[in-house]
PDB file of C-alpha atoms in Angstrom:
ATOM      1  CA  UNK A   1     -65.274  13.073  37.812  1.00 73.00           C
ATOM      2  CA  UNK A   2     -61.798  12.591  36.499  1.00 81.00           C
ATOM      3  CA  UNK A   3     -60.987  11.563  32.929  1.00 89.00           C
ATOM      4  CA  UNK A   4     -57.973  10.985  30.730  1.00 94.00           C
ATOM      5  CA  UNK A   5     -57.651  11.400  26.976  1.00 96.00           C
ATOM      6  CA  UNK A   6     -54.917  10.123  24.705  1.00 97.00           C
ATOM      7  CA  UNK A   7     -55.694  11.739  21.371  1.00 96.00           C
ATOM      8  CA  UNK A   8     -53.538   9.437  19.246  1.00 96.00           C
ATOM      9  CA  UNK A   9     -54.299   5.758  18.829  1.00 95.00           C
ATOM     10  CA  UNK A  10     -50.958   5.178  17.139  1.00 97.00           C
ATOM     11  CA  UNK A  11     -47.631   6.982  17.057  1.00 98.00           C
ATOM     12  CA  UNK A  12     -44.891   6.037  14.623  1.00 97.00           C
ATOM     13  CA  UNK A  13     -41.348   7.291  15.015  1.00 97.00           C
ATOM     14  CA  UNK A  14     -37.989   6.367  13.538  1.00 97.00           C
ATOM     15  CA  UNK A  15     -35.359   4.870  15.789  1.00 97.00           C
ATOM     16  CA  UNK A  16     -33.084   7.548  17.195  1.00 97.00           C
ATOM     17  CA  UNK A  17     -35.677  10.299  16.818  1.00 97.00           C
ATOM     18  CA  UNK A  18     -37.409  11.932  19.769  1.00 97.00           C
ATOM     19  CA  UNK A  19     -40.849  10.636  20.657  1.00 97.00           C
ATOM     20  CA  UNK A  20     -43.890  12.178  22.299  1.00 97.00           C
ATOM     21  CA  UNK A  21     -47.029  10.403  23.448  1.00 98.00           C
ATOM     22  CA  UNK A  22     -49.773  12.841  24.373  1.00 98.00           C
ATOM     23  CA  UNK A  23     -52.099  12.833  27.366  1.00 98.00           C
ATOM     24  CA  UNK A  24     -54.636  15.334  28.646  1.00 97.00           C
ATOM     25  CA  UNK A  25     -56.634  15.014  31.822  1.00 94.00           C
ATOM     26  CA  UNK A  26     -59.553  16.402  33.755  1.00 91.00           C
ATOM     27  CA  UNK A  27     -59.765  16.269  37.544  1.00 86.00           C
ATOM     28  CA  UNK A  28     -61.618  18.194  40.184  1.00 82.00           C
ATOM     29  CA  UNK A  29     -58.743  18.389  42.639  1.00 81.00           C
ATOM     30  CA  UNK A  30     -54.990  18.059  42.477  1.00 83.00           C
ATOM     31  CA  UNK A  31     -53.870  15.869  39.594  1.00 85.00           C
ATOM     32  CA  UNK A  32     -51.798  12.819  40.363  1.00 91.00           C
ATOM     33  CA  UNK A  33     -50.648  11.519  36.998  1.00 95.00           C
ATOM     34  CA  UNK A  34     -49.019   8.304  35.874  1.00 96.00           C
ATOM     35  CA  UNK A  35     -47.622   6.640  32.776  1.00 97.00           C
ATOM     36  CA  UNK A  36     -47.593   2.898  32.239  1.00 97.00           C
ATOM     37  CA  UNK A  37     -46.221   0.719  29.454  1.00 97.00           C
ATOM     38  CA  UNK A  38     -47.566  -2.643  28.321  1.00 97.00           C
ATOM     39  CA  UNK A  39     -45.536  -5.077  26.256  1.00 95.00           C
ATOM     40  CA  UNK A  40     -47.279  -7.936  24.418  1.00 92.00           C
ATOM     41  CA  UNK A  41     -48.795 -10.538  26.716  1.00 90.00           C
ATOM     42  CA  UNK A  42     -47.609  -8.704  29.828  1.00 94.00           C
ATOM     43  CA  UNK A  43     -49.177  -6.644  32.560  1.00 95.00           C
ATOM     44  CA  UNK A  44     -48.876  -2.874  32.734  1.00 96.00           C
ATOM     45  CA  UNK A  45     -45.573  -1.608  34.077  1.00 96.00           C
ATOM     46  CA  UNK A  46     -45.144   1.679  35.883  1.00 95.00           C
ATOM     47  CA  UNK A  47     -42.915   4.247  34.130  1.00 97.00           C
ATOM     48  CA  UNK A  48     -43.253   7.478  36.100  1.00 96.00           C
ATOM     49  CA  UNK A  49     -45.590   9.687  38.074  1.00 95.00           C
ATOM     50  CA  UNK A  50     -46.230  13.332  38.850  1.00 94.00           C
ATOM     51  CA  UNK A  51     -47.389  14.205  42.341  1.00 90.00           C
ATOM     52  CA  UNK A  52     -46.032  17.678  42.958  1.00 86.00           C
ATOM     53  CA  UNK A  53     -42.898  19.717  42.407  1.00 87.00           C
ATOM     54  CA  UNK A  54     -40.911  19.924  39.185  1.00 89.00           C
ATOM     55  CA  UNK A  55     -43.008  19.857  36.066  1.00 92.00           C
ATOM     56  CA  UNK A  56     -40.503  17.588  34.326  1.00 95.00           C
ATOM     57  CA  UNK A  57     -40.573  14.096  35.766  1.00 95.00           C
ATOM     58  CA  UNK A  58     -37.967  11.483  34.932  1.00 95.00           C
ATOM     59  CA  UNK A  59     -38.767   7.799  34.926  1.00 94.00           C
ATOM     60  CA  UNK A  60     -37.653   4.368  33.825  1.00 92.00           C
ATOM     61  CA  UNK A  61     -35.920   3.466  30.548  1.00 92.00           C
ATOM     62  CA  UNK A  62     -34.998   7.083  29.764  1.00 95.00           C
ATOM     63  CA  UNK A  63     -38.590   8.306  29.633  1.00 97.00           C
ATOM     64  CA  UNK A  64     -39.708  11.614  31.029  1.00 97.00           C
ATOM     65  CA  UNK A  65     -42.989  13.491  31.156  1.00 97.00           C
ATOM     66  CA  UNK A  66     -43.870  17.138  31.291  1.00 96.00           C
ATOM     67  CA  UNK A  67     -46.732  18.336  33.444  1.00 95.00           C
ATOM     68  CA  UNK A  68     -48.492  21.434  32.157  1.00 95.00           C
ATOM     69  CA  UNK A  69     -51.217  22.648  34.461  1.00 92.00           C
ATOM     70  CA  UNK A  70     -52.563  25.375  32.184  1.00 93.00           C
ATOM     71  CA  UNK A  71     -52.978  22.937  29.301  1.00 95.00           C
ATOM     72  CA  UNK A  72     -53.983  20.059  31.595  1.00 94.00           C
ATOM     73  CA  UNK A  73     -51.474  17.866  29.821  1.00 96.00           C
ATOM     74  CA  UNK A  74     -48.925  15.259  30.821  1.00 97.00           C
ATOM     75  CA  UNK A  75     -47.069  14.244  27.677  1.00 98.00           C
ATOM     76  CA  UNK A  76     -44.580  11.385  27.716  1.00 98.00           C
ATOM     77  CA  UNK A  77     -41.272  12.000  25.988  1.00 98.00           C
ATOM     78  CA  UNK A  78     -37.992  10.357  25.189  1.00 97.00           C
ATOM     79  CA  UNK A  79     -35.074  12.091  23.445  1.00 96.00           C
ATOM     80  CA  UNK A  80     -34.025   9.097  21.344  1.00 97.00           C
ATOM     81  CA  UNK A  81     -36.431   6.238  20.594  1.00 97.00           C
ATOM     82  CA  UNK A  82     -35.415   2.581  20.537  1.00 97.00           C
ATOM     83  CA  UNK A  83     -37.095  -0.215  18.608  1.00 97.00           C
ATOM     84  CA  UNK A  84     -37.595  -1.917  21.984  1.00 96.00           C
ATOM     85  CA  UNK A  85     -39.778   1.020  23.096  1.00 97.00           C
ATOM     86  CA  UNK A  86     -42.510  -0.246  20.778  1.00 97.00           C
ATOM     87  CA  UNK A  87     -45.438  -1.019  23.067  1.00 97.00           C
ATOM     88  CA  UNK A  88     -48.796   0.221  24.309  1.00 97.00           C
ATOM     89  CA  UNK A  89     -48.648   3.265  26.576  1.00 98.00           C
ATOM     90  CA  UNK A  90     -51.296   4.282  29.073  1.00 97.00           C
ATOM     91  CA  UNK A  91     -51.729   7.565  30.875  1.00 97.00           C
ATOM     92  CA  UNK A  92     -53.651   7.483  34.161  1.00 95.00           C
ATOM     93  CA  UNK A  93     -54.909   9.887  36.797  1.00 92.00           C
ATOM     94  CA  UNK A  94     -55.537   9.128  40.429  1.00 87.00           C
ATOM     95  CA  UNK A  95     -57.872  11.277  42.435  1.00 74.00           C
ATOM     96  CA  UNK A  96     -57.514  10.501  46.110  1.00 69.00           C
ATOM     97  CA  UNK A  97     -60.723  12.419  46.740  1.00 68.00           C
ATOM     98  CA  UNK A  98     -62.580   9.718  44.810  1.00 62.00           C
ATOM     99  CA  UNK A  99     -61.725   6.659  46.805  1.00 59.00           C
ATOM    100  CA  UNK A 100     -58.173   6.131  45.569  1.00 63.00           C
ATOM    101  CA  UNK A 101     -59.431   5.150  42.152  1.00 76.00           C
ATOM    102  CA  UNK A 102     -57.256   5.206  39.050  1.00 86.00           C
ATOM    103  CA  UNK A 103     -58.668   6.232  35.681  1.00 88.00           C
ATOM    104  CA  UNK A 104     -56.771   5.103  32.609  1.00 92.00           C
ATOM    105  CA  UNK A 105     -56.713   6.555  29.127  1.00 94.00           C
ATOM    106  CA  UNK A 106     -57.471   4.368  26.107  1.00 94.00           C
ATOM    107  CA  UNK A 107     -53.816   3.771  25.351  1.00 96.00           C
ATOM    108  CA  UNK A 108     -51.490   4.792  22.515  1.00 97.00           C
ATOM    109  CA  UNK A 109     -49.616   2.241  20.485  1.00 97.00           C
ATOM    110  CA  UNK A 110     -46.052   3.338  19.831  1.00 97.00           C
ATOM    111  CA  UNK A 111     -44.161   1.834  16.932  1.00 97.00           C
ATOM    112  CA  UNK A 112     -40.478   2.635  16.605  1.00 97.00           C
ATOM    113  CA  UNK A 113     -39.254   1.827  13.138  1.00 96.00           C
ATOM    114  CA  UNK A 114     -35.662   0.720  12.552  1.00 94.00           C
TER     115      UNK A 114
ATOM    116  CA  UNK B   1     -40.674  -8.877  46.221  1.00 63.00           C
ATOM    117  CA  UNK B   2     -42.791 -11.354  44.241  1.00 81.00           C
ATOM    118  CA  UNK B   3     -45.131  -8.757  42.817  1.00 94.00           C
ATOM    119  CA  UNK B   4     -48.817  -9.302  42.176  1.00 97.00           C
ATOM    120  CA  UNK B   5     -49.472 -12.948  41.443  1.00 97.00           C
ATOM    121  CA  UNK B   6     -52.378 -14.072  39.300  1.00 98.00           C
ATOM    122  CA  UNK B   7     -53.589 -17.535  38.418  1.00 97.00           C
ATOM    123  CA  UNK B   8     -54.279 -19.122  36.087  1.00 97.00           C
ATOM    124  CA  UNK B   9     -52.343 -17.344  33.349  1.00 97.00           C
ATOM    125  CA  UNK B  10     -54.507 -18.935  30.705  1.00 97.00           C
ATOM    126  CA  UNK B  11     -57.960 -20.454  30.921  1.00 97.00           C
ATOM    127  CA  UNK B  12     -59.992 -21.993  28.146  1.00 98.00           C
ATOM    128  CA  UNK B  13     -63.498 -23.047  29.028  1.00 97.00           C
ATOM    129  CA  UNK B  14     -66.853 -23.693  27.469  1.00 97.00           C
ATOM    130  CA  UNK B  15     -69.840 -21.432  27.633  1.00 97.00           C
ATOM    131  CA  UNK B  16     -71.847 -21.980  30.795  1.00 97.00           C
ATOM    132  CA  UNK B  17     -68.935 -23.118  32.916  1.00 97.00           C
ATOM    133  CA  UNK B  18     -67.833 -21.376  36.082  1.00 97.00           C
ATOM    134  CA  UNK B  19     -64.520 -19.534  35.982  1.00 98.00           C
ATOM    135  CA  UNK B  20     -62.524 -18.445  39.014  1.00 98.00           C
ATOM    136  CA  UNK B  21     -59.555 -16.127  38.708  1.00 98.00           C
ATOM    137  CA  UNK B  22     -57.229 -15.622  41.635  1.00 98.00           C
ATOM    138  CA  UNK B  23     -54.990 -12.838  42.809  1.00 98.00           C
ATOM    139  CA  UNK B  24     -52.418 -12.377  45.523  1.00 98.00           C
ATOM    140  CA  UNK B  25     -51.560  -8.696  46.006  1.00 97.00           C
ATOM    141  CA  UNK B  26     -48.228  -7.351  47.134  1.00 96.00           C
ATOM    142  CA  UNK B  27     -47.811  -7.736  50.862  1.00 94.00           C
ATOM    143  CA  UNK B  28     -48.696  -4.531  52.694  1.00 93.00           C
ATOM    144  CA  UNK B  29     -50.844  -3.116  49.920  1.00 94.00           C
ATOM    145  CA  UNK B  30     -54.348  -2.317  51.064  1.00 91.00           C
ATOM    146  CA  UNK B  31     -56.051  -1.488  47.753  1.00 92.00           C
ATOM    147  CA  UNK B  32     -56.799  -4.142  45.156  1.00 95.00           C
ATOM    148  CA  UNK B  33     -58.223  -3.634  41.696  1.00 95.00           C
ATOM    149  CA  UNK B  34     -59.631  -5.959  39.036  1.00 97.00           C
ATOM    150  CA  UNK B  35     -59.455  -4.778  35.425  1.00 96.00           C
ATOM    151  CA  UNK B  36     -60.563  -6.330  32.158  1.00 96.00           C
ATOM    152  CA  UNK B  37     -58.795  -5.626  28.878  1.00 96.00           C
ATOM    153  CA  UNK B  38     -60.222  -6.225  25.424  1.00 94.00           C
ATOM    154  CA  UNK B  39     -59.407  -4.852  22.001  1.00 90.00           C
ATOM    155  CA  UNK B  40     -62.845  -3.285  21.699  1.00 90.00           C
ATOM    156  CA  UNK B  41     -63.164  -1.692  25.133  1.00 89.00           C
ATOM    157  CA  UNK B  42     -59.586  -1.230  26.247  1.00 89.00           C
ATOM    158  CA  UNK B  43     -58.865  -1.353  29.981  1.00 91.00           C
ATOM    159  CA  UNK B  44     -61.970  -1.372  32.164  1.00 91.00           C
ATOM    160  CA  UNK B  45     -62.113  -1.217  35.937  1.00 92.00           C
ATOM    161  CA  UNK B  46     -64.407  -3.935  37.238  1.00 95.00           C
ATOM    162  CA  UNK B  47     -64.132  -3.507  40.994  1.00 95.00           C
ATOM    163  CA  UNK B  48     -61.774  -2.301  43.610  1.00 91.00           C
ATOM    164  CA  UNK B  49     -61.314  -3.075  47.273  1.00 94.00           C
ATOM    165  CA  UNK B  50     -59.819  -1.031  50.059  1.00 92.00           C
ATOM    166  CA  UNK B  51     -58.856  -2.858  53.247  1.00 93.00           C
ATOM    167  CA  UNK B  52     -60.716  -5.916  51.925  1.00 95.00           C
ATOM    168  CA  UNK B  53     -63.975  -4.003  51.510  1.00 94.00           C
ATOM    169  CA  UNK B  54     -65.482  -3.483  48.040  1.00 94.00           C
ATOM    170  CA  UNK B  55     -65.558   0.265  47.421  1.00 90.00           C
ATOM    171  CA  UNK B  56     -66.716   0.539  43.824  1.00 88.00           C
ATOM    172  CA  UNK B  57     -68.208  -2.347  41.867  1.00 91.00           C
ATOM    173  CA  UNK B  58     -70.004  -0.230  39.287  1.00 89.00           C
ATOM    174  CA  UNK B  59     -67.825  -1.700  36.563  1.00 90.00           C
ATOM    175  CA  UNK B  60     -68.930  -5.281  37.172  1.00 93.00           C
ATOM    176  CA  UNK B  61     -70.803  -6.169  33.974  1.00 87.00           C
ATOM    177  CA  UNK B  62     -73.712  -8.064  35.465  1.00 84.00           C
ATOM    178  CA  UNK B  63     -74.760 -10.511  38.130  1.00 90.00           C
ATOM    179  CA  UNK B  64     -72.735 -13.268  36.511  1.00 95.00           C
ATOM    180  CA  UNK B  65     -69.625 -11.567  37.852  1.00 97.00           C
ATOM    181  CA  UNK B  66     -68.690 -11.567  41.515  1.00 97.00           C
ATOM    182  CA  UNK B  67     -65.529 -10.696  43.412  1.00 97.00           C
ATOM    183  CA  UNK B  68     -64.411 -11.386  46.926  1.00 97.00           C
ATOM    184  CA  UNK B  69     -61.495 -10.461  49.119  1.00 97.00           C
ATOM    185  CA  UNK B  70     -61.663 -12.665  52.216  1.00 96.00           C
ATOM    186  CA  UNK B  71     -58.339 -11.402  53.554  1.00 95.00           C
ATOM    187  CA  UNK B  72     -55.560  -8.973  52.737  1.00 94.00           C
ATOM    188  CA  UNK B  73     -53.575 -11.504  50.731  1.00 95.00           C
ATOM    189  CA  UNK B  74     -56.162 -13.054  48.440  1.00 96.00           C
ATOM    190  CA  UNK B  75     -58.932 -12.090  46.054  1.00 98.00           C
ATOM    191  CA  UNK B  76     -61.072 -13.952  43.541  1.00 98.00           C
ATOM    192  CA  UNK B  77     -63.071 -12.919  40.522  1.00 98.00           C
ATOM    193  CA  UNK B  78     -65.754 -15.407  39.565  1.00 98.00           C
ATOM    194  CA  UNK B  79     -67.839 -15.634  36.425  1.00 97.00           C
ATOM    195  CA  UNK B  80     -70.836 -17.951  36.533  1.00 97.00           C
ATOM    196  CA  UNK B  81     -72.032 -18.851  33.979  1.00 96.00           C
ATOM    197  CA  UNK B  82     -69.368 -17.757  31.531  1.00 96.00           C
ATOM    198  CA  UNK B  83     -70.197 -16.521  28.032  1.00 96.00           C
ATOM    199  CA  UNK B  84     -68.025 -16.036  24.916  1.00 97.00           C
ATOM    200  CA  UNK B  85     -68.209 -12.244  25.326  1.00 95.00           C
ATOM    201  CA  UNK B  86     -66.367 -12.618  28.636  1.00 96.00           C
ATOM    202  CA  UNK B  87     -63.236 -13.587  26.718  1.00 97.00           C
ATOM    203  CA  UNK B  88     -60.590 -11.055  27.699  1.00 97.00           C
ATOM    204  CA  UNK B  89     -57.451 -10.571  29.730  1.00 97.00           C
ATOM    205  CA  UNK B  90     -58.227  -9.954  33.376  1.00 98.00           C
ATOM    206  CA  UNK B  91     -55.694  -8.029  35.424  1.00 97.00           C
ATOM    207  CA  UNK B  92     -55.347  -7.720  39.141  1.00 97.00           C
ATOM    208  CA  UNK B  93     -53.427  -4.765  40.565  1.00 96.00           C
ATOM    209  CA  UNK B  94     -52.595  -3.551  44.037  1.00 95.00           C
ATOM    210  CA  UNK B  95     -51.497  -0.329  45.610  1.00 91.00           C
ATOM    211  CA  UNK B  96     -50.674   1.218  48.933  1.00 88.00           C
ATOM    212  CA  UNK B  97     -52.614   4.112  50.427  1.00 79.00           C
ATOM    213  CA  UNK B  98     -49.558   5.602  52.103  1.00 78.00           C
ATOM    214  CA  UNK B  99     -49.046   8.653  49.964  1.00 74.00           C
ATOM    215  CA  UNK B 100     -49.950   8.670  46.310  1.00 75.00           C
ATOM    216  CA  UNK B 101     -48.596   5.369  45.196  1.00 85.00           C
ATOM    217  CA  UNK B 102     -48.679   3.724  41.811  1.00 90.00           C
ATOM    218  CA  UNK B 103     -50.536   0.585  40.855  1.00 92.00           C
ATOM    219  CA  UNK B 104     -48.661  -2.647  40.506  1.00 95.00           C
ATOM    220  CA  UNK B 105     -50.146  -5.044  37.976  1.00 97.00           C
ATOM    221  CA  UNK B 106     -50.043  -8.787  37.734  1.00 97.00           C
ATOM    222  CA  UNK B 107     -49.283 -10.519  34.462  1.00 96.00           C
ATOM    223  CA  UNK B 108     -52.953 -11.144  33.784  1.00 97.00           C
ATOM    224  CA  UNK B 109     -55.241 -14.109  33.221  1.00 98.00           C
ATOM    225  CA  UNK B 110     -56.211 -14.673  29.607  1.00 97.00           C
ATOM    226  CA  UNK B 111     -59.711 -16.133  29.486  1.00 98.00           C
ATOM    227  CA  UNK B 112     -61.177 -17.746  26.397  1.00 98.00           C
ATOM    228  CA  UNK B 113     -64.795 -18.878  26.538  1.00 97.00           C
ATOM    229  CA  UNK B 114     -65.792 -21.132  23.636  1.00 96.00           C
TER     230      UNK B 114
END
């Protein structure tokens, strides 16, 4: 069965500094990986996904993620953090061999300090 | 595109009452998911449908919870009788099976059971 781990409950970074939110996964087949962001009192919003191809995936709001098959990781990154990036971030994996189900990580709360 | 539409956005009820949450998925999407989010448990998958058929309901807490999808444009999640521990935010999400598509979330229904 597939699983997703986000080893950090909380990440703090100063505005203007680069940020990384970590994600590792476990799947039996090809990994289809996603990042979502949740702002207070809102639903989850899609940021980016990795299906195949380039290991560096670019997404919304200047975010990107790096797929590393050997380390089974899919870390979310942004070169320069904004205070408005403060939110809850979820990594997810979709295994189409398991009925199209998505499995989400526990979430990482990002705080960008001014 | 109107996105995934959920109603009500907020519901406050008393223990023992029946609660019905509603969801309209994005037109053309054939997979629909119900999630529950709490501080203690994070994001939990309750049930998901594919082409209106329930595929995996292993996340439904107990017999008090039931979900239906009578057609491709409507789904309900019912709790009867409700209990205080059911207080949570309930999200509906939909996705397409054409390729490896992302989930689109509604804004959620915040349920408080007194």
